[in-house]
């Protein structure tokens, strides 16, 4: 967990400083489950963030750290983050599982437990 915490801090800092970053939210959930949502001016800004710095360093570790991981991208007119209920709905409807070495039974079909929304924090 210490490495995860350090890389989370570094990635959050990277996001706040990234060109095109509009908003973000972190949601620590039960059983060491963590959610991240970010809003970008455009997909080019987001892709630059994903392939650079602390985020790029952290993502390969996902293979071993996680038994469930998924991602979803969508475009929207609003420049405000959706709530976590909407983000969860989109993940289940349009998301895809990420590669992990030891997937849970819920990983492939995104049937993970619903996130608890009470502890979200802005990036």
XYZ file of N, CA and C in Angstrom:
369
model
N 0.796 -1.213 0.000
C 0.000 0.000 0.000
C 0.840 1.280 0.000
N 2.016 1.299 0.622
C 2.785 2.545 0.586
C 3.125 2.995 -0.838
N 3.528 2.065 -1.691
C 3.835 2.433 -3.088
C 2.599 2.955 -3.794
N 1.464 2.318 -3.548
C 0.211 2.764 -4.144
C -0.118 4.194 -3.690
N 0.015 4.448 -2.405
C -0.295 5.776 -1.865
C 0.614 6.844 -2.467
N 1.886 6.551 -2.576
C 2.832 7.527 -3.141
C 2.504 7.793 -4.608
N 2.277 6.745 -5.378
C 1.962 6.942 -6.798
C 0.614 7.632 -6.983
N -0.333 7.381 -6.100
C -1.622 8.086 -6.170
C -1.405 9.575 -5.953
N -0.627 9.920 -4.948
C -0.333 11.325 -4.674
C 0.371 11.971 -5.872
N 1.361 11.274 -6.413
C 2.118 11.824 -7.545
C 1.236 11.982 -8.788
N 0.369 11.004 -9.038
C -0.510 11.055 -10.199
C -1.552 12.157 -10.039
N -2.071 12.319 -8.830
C -3.029 13.391 -8.567
C -2.380 14.749 -8.800
N -1.184 14.903 -8.323
C -0.429 16.154 -8.521
C -0.184 16.394 -10.009
N 0.191 15.337 -10.727
C 0.408 15.443 -12.170
C -0.882 15.895 -12.862
N -2.009 15.307 -12.490
C -3.287 15.664 -13.121
C -3.607 17.141 -12.899
N -3.486 17.606 -11.660
C -3.813 19.001 -11.349
C -3.008 19.980 -12.193
N -1.796 19.612 -12.536
C -0.905 20.493 -13.292
C -0.981 20.280 -14.803
N -1.681 19.237 -15.236
C -1.705 18.871 -16.655
C -2.527 19.854 -17.482
N -2.038 20.143 -18.657
C -2.769 20.992 -19.593
C -4.079 20.305 -19.954
N -5.174 21.031 -19.856
C -6.473 20.498 -20.238
C -7.244 19.809 -19.141
N -6.646 19.649 -17.954
C -7.358 19.036 -16.832
C -8.399 20.024 -16.311
N -9.656 19.586 -16.230
C -10.734 20.453 -15.766
C -11.186 20.114 -14.349
N -11.279 18.827 -14.033
C -11.742 18.408 -12.710
C -11.462 16.927 -12.531
N -11.508 16.489 -11.282
C -11.312 15.079 -10.999
C -11.830 14.731 -9.625
N -11.994 13.437 -9.394
C -12.464 12.956 -8.103
C -11.843 11.598 -7.812
N -11.488 11.398 -6.559
C -11.008 10.108 -6.058
C -12.050 9.586 -5.086
N -12.319 8.297 -5.159
C -13.301 7.692 -4.270
C -12.706 6.443 -3.639
N -12.186 6.571 -2.409
C -11.733 5.363 -1.712
C -12.961 4.599 -1.221
N -13.009 3.332 -1.532
C -14.166 2.500 -1.219
C -13.741 1.396 -0.260
N -14.609 0.484 0.037
C -14.318 -0.623 0.950
C -13.357 -1.629 0.304
N -12.762 -2.434 1.154
C -11.906 -3.547 0.718
C -10.818 -3.112 -0.262
N -10.167 -2.011 0.044
C -9.082 -1.497 -0.791
C -9.487 -1.330 -2.251
N -10.653 -0.775 -2.459
C -11.134 -0.441 -3.796
C -11.030 1.064 -3.953
N -10.498 1.491 -5.093
C -10.291 2.916 -5.333
C -10.787 3.279 -6.721
N -11.533 4.354 -6.794
C -12.100 4.847 -8.043
C -11.473 6.199 -8.372
N -11.287 6.452 -9.656
C -10.784 7.740 -10.120
C -11.628 8.183 -11.304
N -11.971 9.467 -11.309
C -12.710 10.049 -12.426
C -12.062 11.395 -12.755
N -11.799 11.622 -14.041
C -11.216 12.895 -14.453
C -11.994 13.459 -15.634
N -11.954 14.764 -15.750
C -12.616 15.485 -16.831
C -11.558 16.323 -17.547
N -11.518 16.197 -18.869
C -10.484 16.846 -19.675
C -11.103 17.722 -20.746
N -10.385 18.745 -21.123
C -10.823 19.655 -22.191
C -11.012 18.883 -23.488
N -10.084 17.963 -23.773
C -10.198 17.149 -24.987
C -9.412 15.856 -24.807
N -9.610 14.936 -25.720
C -8.967 13.624 -25.606
C -7.457 13.704 -25.791
N -6.958 14.673 -26.540
C -5.502 14.815 -26.704
C -4.839 15.148 -25.369
N -5.444 16.056 -24.598
C -4.906 16.378 -23.272
C -4.917 15.148 -22.374
N -6.010 14.402 -22.400
C -6.120 13.208 -21.574
C -5.062 12.169 -21.976
N -4.882 11.952 -23.254
C -3.909 10.957 -23.719
C -2.490 11.345 -23.338
N -2.170 12.646 -23.395
C -0.847 13.095 -22.960
C -0.630 12.769 -21.481
N -1.639 13.012 -20.671
C -1.555 12.703 -19.244
C -1.344 11.203 -19.018
N -2.116 10.387 -19.695
C -2.068 8.932 -19.516
C -0.689 8.373 -19.848
N -0.047 8.923 -20.859
C 1.216 8.358 -21.352
C 2.453 9.053 -20.803
N 2.306 9.810 -19.713
C 3.422 10.575 -19.196
C 3.522 10.457 -17.677
N 4.661 10.774 -17.159
C 4.882 10.977 -15.734
C 4.457 9.859 -14.810
N 3.912 10.266 -13.676
C 3.540 9.320 -12.620
C 2.449 8.358 -13.074
N 1.514 8.832 -13.883
C 0.444 7.940 -14.355
C 1.036 6.794 -15.173
N 1.936 7.126 -16.065
C 2.574 6.087 -16.886
C 3.345 5.091 -16.017
N 3.979 5.584 -14.978
C 4.733 4.719 -14.067
C 3.807 3.817 -13.251
N 2.643 4.322 -12.878
C 1.721 3.564 -12.029
C 0.958 2.475 -12.779
N 0.573 2.731 -13.992
C -0.339 1.829 -14.689
C 0.169 0.394 -14.862
N 1.437 0.132 -15.131
C 1.877 -1.269 -15.230
C 1.686 -2.043 -13.916
N 1.702 -1.359 -12.803
C 1.538 -2.003 -11.505
C 0.111 -2.503 -11.298
N -0.835 -1.946 -12.053
C -2.228 -2.367 -12.002
C -2.359 -3.874 -12.215
N -1.525 -4.426 -13.087
C -1.575 -5.866 -13.383
C -1.492 -6.715 -12.119
N -0.624 -6.326 -11.199
C -0.415 -7.110 -9.984
C -1.180 -6.577 -8.778
N -1.457 -5.296 -8.753
C -2.124 -4.698 -7.592
C -3.620 -4.972 -7.572
N -4.224 -5.144 -8.734
C -5.689 -5.207 -8.816
C -6.189 -6.590 -9.206
N -7.374 -6.918 -8.696
C -8.087 -8.107 -9.184
C -9.327 -7.683 -9.973
N -9.622 -6.399 -9.944
C -10.670 -5.797 -10.767
C -10.180 -4.416 -11.185
N -10.324 -4.112 -12.445
C -9.977 -2.787 -12.952
C -10.729 -2.600 -14.256
N -11.194 -1.397 -14.472
C -11.925 -1.123 -15.709
C -11.787 0.347 -16.065
N -12.190 0.657 -17.283
C -12.062 2.016 -17.792
C -13.227 2.313 -18.724
N -13.633 3.559 -18.728
C -14.642 4.027 -19.681
C -14.302 5.467 -20.047
N -14.501 5.792 -21.311
C -14.310 7.165 -21.802
C -15.623 7.578 -22.441
N -16.018 8.822 -22.241
C -17.163 9.355 -22.967
C -17.011 10.851 -23.137
N -17.709 11.376 -24.111
C -17.734 12.817 -24.359
C -19.027 13.373 -23.789
N -18.953 14.598 -23.289
C -20.146 15.269 -22.787
C -20.002 16.756 -23.030
N -21.124 17.432 -23.097
C -21.134 18.877 -23.321
C -20.730 19.616 -22.050
N -21.228 19.153 -20.904
C -20.978 19.824 -19.631
C -19.506 19.754 -19.246
N -19.003 20.830 -18.646
C -17.613 20.830 -18.171
C -17.578 20.645 -16.653
N -18.504 19.841 -16.157
C -18.603 19.499 -14.741
C -18.617 17.981 -14.629
N -17.908 17.462 -13.647
C -17.903 16.012 -13.441
C -19.318 15.503 -13.187
N -19.648 14.338 -13.734
C -20.912 13.713 -13.350
C -20.788 13.191 -11.918
N -21.889 12.802 -11.314
C -21.797 12.201 -9.983
C -21.338 10.746 -10.124
N -21.005 10.136 -9.007
C -20.487 8.776 -9.031
C -21.535 7.757 -9.442
N -22.808 8.033 -9.223
C -23.874 7.132 -9.680
C -23.845 7.053 -11.205
N -23.735 8.214 -11.859
C -23.668 8.240 -13.325
C -22.373 7.595 -13.828
N -21.268 7.847 -13.168
C -20.003 7.240 -13.581
C -20.076 5.715 -13.484
N -20.665 5.209 -12.418
C -20.830 3.761 -12.255
C -21.746 3.205 -13.349
N -22.830 3.906 -13.637
C -23.756 3.464 -14.690
C -23.028 3.383 -16.036
N -22.251 4.405 -16.350
C -21.500 4.412 -17.608
C -20.464 3.292 -17.660
N -19.786 3.072 -16.527
C -18.774 2.012 -16.496
C -19.409 0.663 -16.820
N -20.525 0.376 -16.202
C -21.183 -0.920 -16.436
C -21.737 -1.041 -17.850
N -22.250 0.070 -18.397
C -22.875 0.032 -19.719
C -21.868 0.106 -20.862
N -20.806 0.913 -20.698
C -19.900 1.182 -21.807
C -18.441 0.867 -21.510
N -18.128 0.517 -20.275
C -16.744 0.291 -19.887
C -16.202 -1.041 -20.366
N -14.924 -1.188 -20.146
C -14.265 -2.465 -20.480
C -13.291 -2.801 -19.366
N -13.125 -4.093 -19.113
C -12.153 -4.480 -18.091
C -10.726 -4.221 -18.571
N -9.858 -3.858 -17.640
C -8.432 -3.711 -17.914
C -7.759 -5.056 -17.669
N -6.545 -5.190 -18.143
C -5.808 -6.433 -17.912
C -5.307 -6.475 -16.476
N -5.565 -7.607 -15.810
C -5.034 -7.877 -14.477
C -4.597 -9.339 -14.449
N -3.597 -9.653 -13.658
C -3.075 -11.025 -13.625
C -3.946 -11.998 -12.843
N -4.636 -11.504 -11.825
C -5.435 -12.383 -10.964
C -6.857 -11.829 -10.862
N -7.645 -11.921 -11.948
C -8.974 -11.310 -11.944
C -9.953 -12.015 -11.002
N -10.819 -11.232 -10.401
C -11.902 -11.778 -9.585
C -12.979 -12.323 -10.516
N -13.950 -13.007 -9.946
C -15.073 -13.516 -10.736
C -15.888 -12.374 -11.344
N -15.905 -11.214 -10.711
C -16.695 -10.070 -11.180
C -15.967 -9.223 -12.223
N -14.703 -9.489 -12.432
C -13.889 -8.622 -13.289
C -14.369 -8.583 -14.738
N -14.477 -9.711 -15.363
C -14.736 -9.775 -16.809
C -16.045 -9.094 -17.202
N -17.124 -9.293 -16.429
C -18.433 -8.742 -16.811
C -18.799 -7.476 -16.026
N -17.821 -6.893 -15.326
C -18.019 -5.649 -14.576
C -19.190 -5.749 -13.590
N -19.264 -6.888 -12.911
C -20.325 -7.084 -11.914
C -19.808 -6.831 -10.501
N -18.880 -5.916 -10.382
C -18.295 -5.524 -9.108
C -19.364 -4.917 -8.187
N -19.054 -4.813 -6.917
C -19.972 -4.201 -5.959
C -20.160 -2.720 -6.273
N -21.356 -2.217 -6.057
C -21.602 -0.791 -6.276
C -20.717 0.031 -5.353
N -20.148 1.111 -5.866
C -19.285 1.934 -5.009
C -20.094 2.665 -3.930
N -19.472 2.804 -2.784
C -20.045 3.648 -1.727
C -19.620 5.076 -2.044
N -20.562 5.955 -2.107
C -20.309 7.305 -2.621
C -19.895 8.318 -1.558
N -19.802 7.943 -0.328
C -19.694 8.925 0.759
C -18.310 9.535 0.975
N -17.272 8.990 0.402
C -15.926 9.472 0.745
C -15.184 10.106 -0.420
N -15.874 10.541 -1.442
C -15.222 11.121 -2.609
C -14.522 12.433 -2.253
N -13.389 12.655 -2.893
C -12.616 13.879 -2.688
C -12.193 14.436 -4.048
N -12.200 15.730 -4.172
C -11.778 16.366 -5.418
C -10.281 16.233 -5.629
N -9.900 16.144 -6.874
C -8.475 16.150 -7.238
C -8.077 17.600 -7.404
